[in-house]
Short mmCIF file of C-alpha atoms and ligand atoms in Angstrom, two decimals:
data_model
loop_
_atom_site.label_atom_id
_atom_site.label_comp_id
_atom_site.label_asym_id
_atom_site.label_seq_id
_atom_site.Cartn_x
_atom_site.Cartn_y
_atom_site.Cartn_z
CA UNK N 6 24.03 -70.05 73.97
CA UNK N 7 25.35 -69.92 70.40
CA UNK N 8 28.98 -70.83 69.95
CA UNK N 9 29.96 -67.70 68.04
CA UNK N 10 31.08 -65.10 70.55
CA UNK N 11 32.57 -62.09 68.72
CA UNK N 12 32.01 -60.08 71.90
CA UNK N 13 34.43 -62.18 73.90
CA UNK N 14 37.42 -60.38 75.40
CA UNK N 15 39.46 -63.55 75.55
CA UNK N 16 41.33 -62.87 72.28
CA UNK N 17 42.23 -59.30 73.22
CA UNK N 18 43.32 -60.35 76.70
CA UNK N 19 45.22 -63.49 75.76
CA UNK N 20 48.53 -61.58 75.59
CA UNK N 21 47.87 -59.94 78.96
CA UNK N 22 47.16 -63.17 80.82
CA UNK N 23 49.85 -65.21 79.04
CA UNK N 24 52.61 -63.03 80.50
CA UNK N 25 54.81 -64.22 83.35
CA UNK N 26 53.98 -61.36 85.68
CA UNK N 27 51.65 -58.43 86.16
CA UNK N 28 53.40 -55.17 85.20
CA UNK N 29 52.53 -51.58 84.21
CA UNK N 30 51.60 -52.66 80.66
CA UNK N 31 49.13 -55.18 82.05
CA UNK N 32 46.96 -52.38 83.43
CA UNK N 33 47.15 -50.29 80.23
CA UNK N 34 46.30 -53.30 78.05
CA UNK N 35 43.44 -54.30 80.31
CA UNK N 36 42.04 -50.77 80.27
CA UNK N 37 42.30 -50.56 76.46
CA UNK N 38 40.50 -53.88 76.04
CA UNK N 39 37.66 -52.87 78.33
CA UNK N 40 37.20 -49.54 76.54
CA UNK N 41 37.28 -51.30 73.14
CA UNK N 42 34.57 -53.66 74.34
CA UNK N 43 32.28 -50.70 75.20
CA UNK N 44 32.31 -50.96 78.98
CA UNK N 45 32.53 -47.15 78.92
CA UNK N 46 35.12 -45.05 80.79
CA UNK N 47 33.42 -45.03 84.21
CA UNK N 48 32.92 -48.77 84.53
CA UNK N 49 36.37 -49.43 83.04
CA UNK N 50 37.99 -47.15 85.64
CA UNK N 51 36.02 -48.75 88.43
CA UNK N 52 36.88 -52.30 87.37
CA UNK N 53 40.59 -51.51 86.93
CA UNK N 54 40.73 -49.74 90.32
CA UNK N 55 39.00 -52.68 92.04
CA UNK N 56 41.40 -55.15 90.44
CA UNK N 57 44.48 -53.10 91.35
CA UNK N 58 43.32 -53.03 94.96
CA UNK N 59 42.59 -56.76 94.96
CA UNK N 60 45.90 -57.70 93.35
CA UNK N 61 47.70 -55.65 95.97
CA UNK N 62 45.58 -57.06 98.83
CA UNK N 63 46.29 -60.62 97.79
CA UNK N 64 49.89 -59.70 97.11
CA UNK N 65 49.99 -61.55 93.78
CA UNK N 66 51.90 -60.89 90.56
CA UNK N 67 50.39 -63.83 88.69
CA UNK N 68 48.29 -62.79 85.64
CA UNK N 69 46.22 -65.97 86.13
CA UNK N 70 44.95 -64.58 89.43
CA UNK N 71 44.08 -61.33 87.68
CA UNK N 72 42.22 -63.27 84.99
CA UNK N 73 40.10 -65.04 87.61
CA UNK N 74 39.48 -61.82 89.55
CA UNK N 75 38.30 -60.07 86.38
CA UNK N 76 35.87 -62.89 85.60
CA UNK N 77 34.55 -62.97 89.16
CA UNK N 78 34.29 -59.17 89.33
CA UNK N 79 32.23 -58.98 86.14
CA UNK N 80 30.00 -61.85 87.22
CA UNK N 81 29.40 -60.22 90.60
CA UNK N 82 28.42 -56.93 88.97
CA UNK N 83 26.12 -58.66 86.45
CA UNK N 84 24.46 -60.68 89.19
CA UNK N 85 23.40 -57.61 91.17
CA UNK N 86 20.10 -57.59 89.27
CA UNK N 87 17.73 -60.55 89.05
CA UNK N 88 17.29 -61.83 85.46
CA UNK N 89 14.25 -63.99 86.27
CA UNK N 90 11.17 -63.37 84.13
CA UNK N 91 8.05 -62.84 86.18
CA UNK N 92 5.53 -65.04 84.39
CA UNK N 93 3.57 -66.61 87.23
CA UNK N 94 0.31 -64.63 86.81
CA UNK N 95 -2.48 -66.11 84.67
CA UNK N 96 -2.55 -64.73 82.17
CA UNK N 97 0.96 -63.29 82.39
CA UNK N 98 0.93 -60.23 80.15
CA UNK N 99 4.21 -59.22 78.55
CA UNK N 100 4.43 -55.92 76.70
CA UNK N 101 7.32 -55.65 74.23
CA UNK N 102 8.62 -52.17 73.41
CA UNK N 103 11.56 -50.70 71.49
CA UNK N 104 12.63 -48.75 68.46
CA UNK N 105 11.88 -50.20 64.98
CA UNK N 106 14.67 -52.34 63.57
CA UNK N 107 16.12 -53.54 66.88
CA UNK N 108 14.61 -57.01 66.44
CA UNK N 109 11.30 -56.70 68.27
CA UNK N 110 9.23 -58.85 65.90
CA UNK N 111 11.90 -61.55 65.74
CA UNK N 112 12.23 -61.53 69.53
CA UNK N 113 8.48 -62.02 69.98
CA UNK N 114 8.58 -64.98 67.60
CA UNK N 115 11.51 -66.55 69.42
CA UNK N 116 10.03 -65.85 72.84
CA UNK N 117 6.72 -67.43 71.83
CA UNK N 118 8.61 -70.52 70.64
CA UNK N 119 10.65 -70.62 73.87
CA UNK N 120 7.40 -70.62 75.87
CA UNK N 121 5.72 -73.19 73.61
CA UNK N 122 8.71 -75.51 74.06
CA UNK N 123 8.00 -75.26 77.79
CA UNK N 124 4.39 -76.19 77.03
CA UNK N 125 2.87 -72.80 77.78
CA UNK N 126 -0.08 -71.57 75.70
CA UNK N 127 0.70 -68.24 74.06
CA UNK N 128 -1.41 -65.51 72.51
CA UNK N 129 0.29 -62.66 70.64
CA UNK N 130 -1.35 -59.25 70.20
CA UNK N 131 -0.32 -57.28 67.11
CA UNK N 132 -0.70 -53.79 68.56
CA UNK N 133 1.73 -52.19 66.10
CA UNK N 134 -1.30 -51.53 63.90
CA UNK N 135 0.13 -48.91 61.60
CA UNK N 136 2.51 -51.09 59.60
CA UNK N 137 0.52 -53.79 57.77
CA UNK N 138 3.77 -55.54 56.86
CA UNK N 139 4.74 -55.70 60.53
CA UNK N 140 1.45 -57.41 61.39
CA UNK N 141 1.95 -59.99 58.63
CA UNK N 142 5.54 -60.63 59.72
CA UNK N 143 4.40 -61.17 63.27
CA UNK N 144 1.65 -63.54 62.08
CA UNK N 145 4.28 -65.60 60.25
CA UNK N 146 6.41 -65.84 63.41
CA UNK N 147 3.33 -66.75 65.47
CA UNK N 148 2.53 -69.60 63.11
CA UNK N 149 6.10 -70.89 63.21
CA UNK N 150 6.11 -70.75 66.99
CA UNK N 151 2.71 -72.46 67.33
CA UNK N 152 1.13 -69.44 69.01
CA UNK N 153 -2.22 -67.75 68.33
CA UNK N 154 -2.42 -64.12 67.32
CA UNK N 155 -4.94 -61.28 67.53
CA UNK N 156 -4.56 -58.97 64.55
CA UNK N 157 -6.08 -55.53 64.03
CA UNK N 158 -9.32 -55.62 62.04
CA UNK N 159 -8.14 -52.66 59.96
CA UNK N 160 -4.82 -50.96 59.42
CA UNK N 161 -4.36 -48.19 61.97
CA UNK N 162 -6.97 -49.58 64.41
CA UNK N 163 -6.41 -48.16 67.90
CA UNK N 164 -3.46 -50.19 69.27
CA UNK N 165 -4.98 -50.09 72.75
CA UNK N 166 -8.15 -51.78 71.49
CA UNK N 167 -6.09 -54.60 69.95
CA UNK N 168 -4.24 -55.01 73.28
CA UNK N 169 -7.56 -55.03 75.14
CA UNK N 170 -9.07 -57.67 72.82
CA UNK N 171 -5.96 -59.82 73.11
CA UNK N 172 -6.05 -59.89 76.90
CA UNK N 173 -9.82 -60.40 76.85
CA UNK N 174 -9.42 -63.42 74.56
CA UNK N 175 -6.61 -64.83 76.72
CA UNK N 176 -8.77 -64.55 79.84
CA UNK N 177 -11.78 -66.20 78.17
CA UNK N 178 -9.74 -69.04 76.64
CA UNK N 179 -7.48 -69.58 79.63
CA UNK N 180 -4.31 -68.80 77.65
CA UNK N 181 -1.29 -68.67 79.95
CA UNK N 182 0.98 -66.04 78.39
CA UNK N 183 0.09 -62.94 76.38
CA UNK N 184 2.79 -61.13 74.38
CA UNK N 185 1.85 -57.70 73.02
CA UNK N 186 3.85 -56.13 70.21
CA UNK N 187 3.90 -52.32 70.14
CA UNK N 188 4.97 -49.64 67.69
CA UNK N 189 8.52 -48.30 67.58
CA UNK N 190 8.28 -45.09 65.56
CA UNK N 191 10.80 -42.82 67.15
CA UNK N 192 9.89 -39.88 64.91
CA UNK N 193 6.73 -39.31 66.95
CA UNK N 194 8.18 -39.94 70.37
CA UNK N 195 5.52 -38.05 72.33
CA UNK N 196 2.67 -39.72 70.46
CA UNK N 197 4.29 -43.11 70.85
CA UNK N 198 4.72 -42.74 74.61
CA UNK N 199 1.07 -41.63 74.94
CA UNK N 200 0.07 -44.68 72.90
CA UNK N 201 2.05 -46.98 75.21
CA UNK N 202 0.54 -45.37 78.30
CA UNK N 203 -2.94 -45.95 76.90
CA UNK N 204 -2.13 -49.58 76.04
CA UNK N 205 -0.92 -50.17 79.58
CA UNK N 206 -3.99 -48.52 81.06
CA UNK N 207 -6.49 -50.61 79.12
CA UNK N 208 -4.64 -53.84 79.86
CA UNK N 209 -4.46 -53.02 83.55
CA UNK N 210 -8.24 -52.59 83.61
CA UNK N 211 -8.37 -56.36 83.10
CA UNK N 212 -5.19 -57.72 84.67
CA UNK N 213 -1.80 -56.50 85.95
CA UNK N 214 1.07 -56.39 83.46
CA UNK N 215 3.76 -58.92 84.40
CA UNK N 216 6.65 -57.63 82.30
CA UNK N 217 7.44 -54.67 80.04
CA UNK N 218 10.45 -55.79 77.99
CA UNK N 219 12.57 -53.20 76.20
CA UNK N 220 14.38 -54.64 73.18
CA UNK N 221 17.85 -53.22 72.48
CA UNK N 222 20.21 -53.91 69.58
CA UNK N 223 23.58 -54.89 71.09
CA UNK N 224 25.48 -53.91 67.92
CA UNK N 225 24.64 -50.24 68.52
CA UNK N 226 26.17 -50.44 71.99
CA UNK N 227 25.95 -47.47 74.30
CA UNK N 228 25.14 -45.14 71.35
CA UNK N 229 21.83 -46.93 70.89
CA UNK N 230 20.94 -46.49 74.52
CA UNK N 231 20.09 -42.80 74.07
CA UNK N 232 17.24 -43.80 71.74
CA UNK N 233 15.80 -46.04 74.39
CA UNK N 234 15.73 -43.50 77.18
CA UNK N 235 12.18 -42.36 76.45
CA UNK N 236 10.94 -45.94 76.92
CA UNK N 237 12.79 -46.25 80.21
CA UNK N 238 11.31 -42.96 81.42
CA UNK N 239 7.75 -43.53 80.28
CA UNK N 240 6.98 -47.18 79.60
CA UNK N 241 7.55 -48.83 83.00
CA UNK N 242 10.26 -51.15 81.67
CA UNK N 243 10.89 -54.20 83.90
CA UNK N 244 13.47 -56.05 81.81
CA UNK N 245 15.81 -55.73 78.84
CA UNK N 246 16.21 -58.00 75.84
CA UNK N 247 19.54 -57.70 74.06
CA UNK N 248 19.38 -58.75 70.42
CA UNK N 249 22.05 -59.36 67.77
CA UNK N 250 24.71 -60.21 70.33
CA UNK N 251 25.97 -62.73 67.77
CA UNK N 252 27.07 -59.81 65.57
CA UNK N 253 28.36 -57.53 68.31
CA UNK N 254 31.96 -56.88 69.30
CA UNK N 255 30.71 -54.94 72.31
CA UNK N 256 30.54 -57.42 75.16
CA UNK N 257 31.03 -54.67 77.73
CA UNK N 258 27.72 -53.15 76.67
CA UNK N 259 25.98 -55.98 78.49
CA UNK N 260 27.33 -54.81 81.84
CA UNK N 261 27.13 -51.11 80.96
CA UNK N 262 23.47 -51.33 79.96
CA UNK N 263 22.49 -52.92 83.27
CA UNK N 264 24.51 -50.50 85.39
CA UNK N 265 23.33 -47.43 83.46
CA UNK N 266 19.65 -48.31 83.42
CA UNK N 267 19.40 -50.27 86.66
CA UNK N 268 17.14 -52.70 84.76
CA UNK N 269 18.02 -56.41 84.49
CA UNK N 270 18.71 -58.16 81.20
CA UNK N 271 16.17 -60.98 81.01
CA UNK N 272 16.62 -62.40 77.51
CA UNK N 273 19.42 -62.48 74.95
CA UNK N 274 19.09 -62.99 71.18
CA UNK N 275 22.04 -64.45 69.35
CA UNK N 276 20.85 -65.17 65.83
CA UNK N 277 17.97 -64.83 63.39
CA UNK N 278 16.59 -68.33 63.93
CA UNK N 279 13.55 -69.17 66.04
CA UNK N 280 15.63 -70.99 68.66
CA UNK N 281 18.26 -68.26 69.05
CA UNK N 282 16.95 -66.78 72.29
CA UNK N 283 18.08 -67.65 75.80
CA UNK N 284 17.65 -66.42 79.33
CA UNK N 285 20.46 -64.36 80.80
CA UNK N 286 22.88 -66.14 83.13
CA UNK N 287 25.59 -63.87 84.61
CA UNK N 288 27.90 -66.81 85.35
CA UNK N 289 27.78 -68.16 81.80
CA UNK N 290 28.10 -64.72 80.28
CA UNK N 291 31.11 -63.72 82.43
CA UNK N 292 32.78 -67.02 81.57
CA UNK N 293 32.33 -66.50 77.83
CA UNK N 294 33.26 -62.83 78.00
CA UNK N 295 36.50 -63.19 79.92
CA UNK N 296 37.36 -66.77 79.03
P1 GDP S 301 11.74 -54.83 64.45
O1 GDP S 301 11.60 -53.73 63.42
O2 GDP S 301 12.29 -54.30 65.74
O3 GDP S 301 10.51 -55.64 64.63
O4 GDP S 301 12.92 -55.78 63.92
P2 GDP S 301 12.87 -57.22 63.24
O5 GDP S 301 12.44 -58.25 64.23
O6 GDP S 301 12.12 -57.16 61.96
O7 GDP S 301 14.43 -57.46 62.99
C1 GDP S 301 15.23 -56.60 62.22
C2 GDP S 301 16.38 -57.41 61.62
O8 GDP S 301 17.25 -57.85 62.68
C3 GDP S 301 15.94 -58.65 60.89
O9 GDP S 301 16.73 -58.80 59.73
C4 GDP S 301 16.23 -59.79 61.88
O10 GDP S 301 16.49 -61.02 61.25
C5 GDP S 301 17.46 -59.25 62.57
N1 GDP S 301 17.63 -59.81 63.93
C6 GDP S 301 16.76 -59.78 64.97
N2 GDP S 301 17.30 -60.38 66.07
C7 GDP S 301 18.54 -60.80 65.71
C8 GDP S 301 19.62 -61.48 66.42
O11 GDP S 301 19.56 -61.81 67.60
N3 GDP S 301 20.74 -61.72 65.69
C9 GDP S 301 20.87 -61.34 64.38
N4 GDP S 301 22.02 -61.62 63.76
N5 GDP S 301 19.91 -60.71 63.70
C10 GDP S 301 18.74 -60.44 64.36
#
């Protein structure tokens, strides 16, 4: 994980945990910090209530105990969902969905590189066929990552036919992982969801889909989640990718997004570079979040 962690609570909580004893202010300060970090009121209340009960059960007044309990509590909540990517099928088909601007293209480039580093062969399908610039950008990322790409033959070609051809090529060449980019025009939500349904249907005629990854911009926090609801309702999302965590002060969003959607975070982007993508490890995240 990148070293820069603007989303860490450790600065805000330093005063709380440096005190000699837990007092009434401790709980107010803790609550304020959790709200500031975008945990949202419900999760904040639940965490504070759990910690109050625990502190009383263990009969401690030591802020260091509270610090440890907070870290363990967050880790436990994050670990309720399994962050493992399901990529064992051959080919493993990964559909990537999300609103334009969240970092979808960049994520596909980084993910392709991540897989190439692990010696997997990768074929990318450019099924966002409407934006010629998007196709070219994706082709540039594919080249950098050392992955092949199937591009539309003409601008606006049926996205489902590009997806079909991509999977067909992967099957005939024995490529291990297929990553399909999709459109993210939110203005035409109904049309977009129909398009995604069709893409899924034509792929599934050839092979099951292993993962549908929804890309979310962590800097928008819980506000951005409303935009993504249509994908969660209609696109069969199996995992979340959080991007731009390197520029986000909203560490609590990471927990909130999992608890609100019930979908595990599987990848995390923390930078614009090709290597700035990692898997999601609850233990490491809780450690960096709480300190
Ligand atoms: P798309 O429209 O969803 O395909 O978005 P792009 O992949 O083109 O990304 C939009 C912008 O976000 C670009 O300027 C990217 O460099 C930037 N970006 C994407 N992921 C990250 C990330 O993890 N961290 C930072 N800081 N910027 C990112």
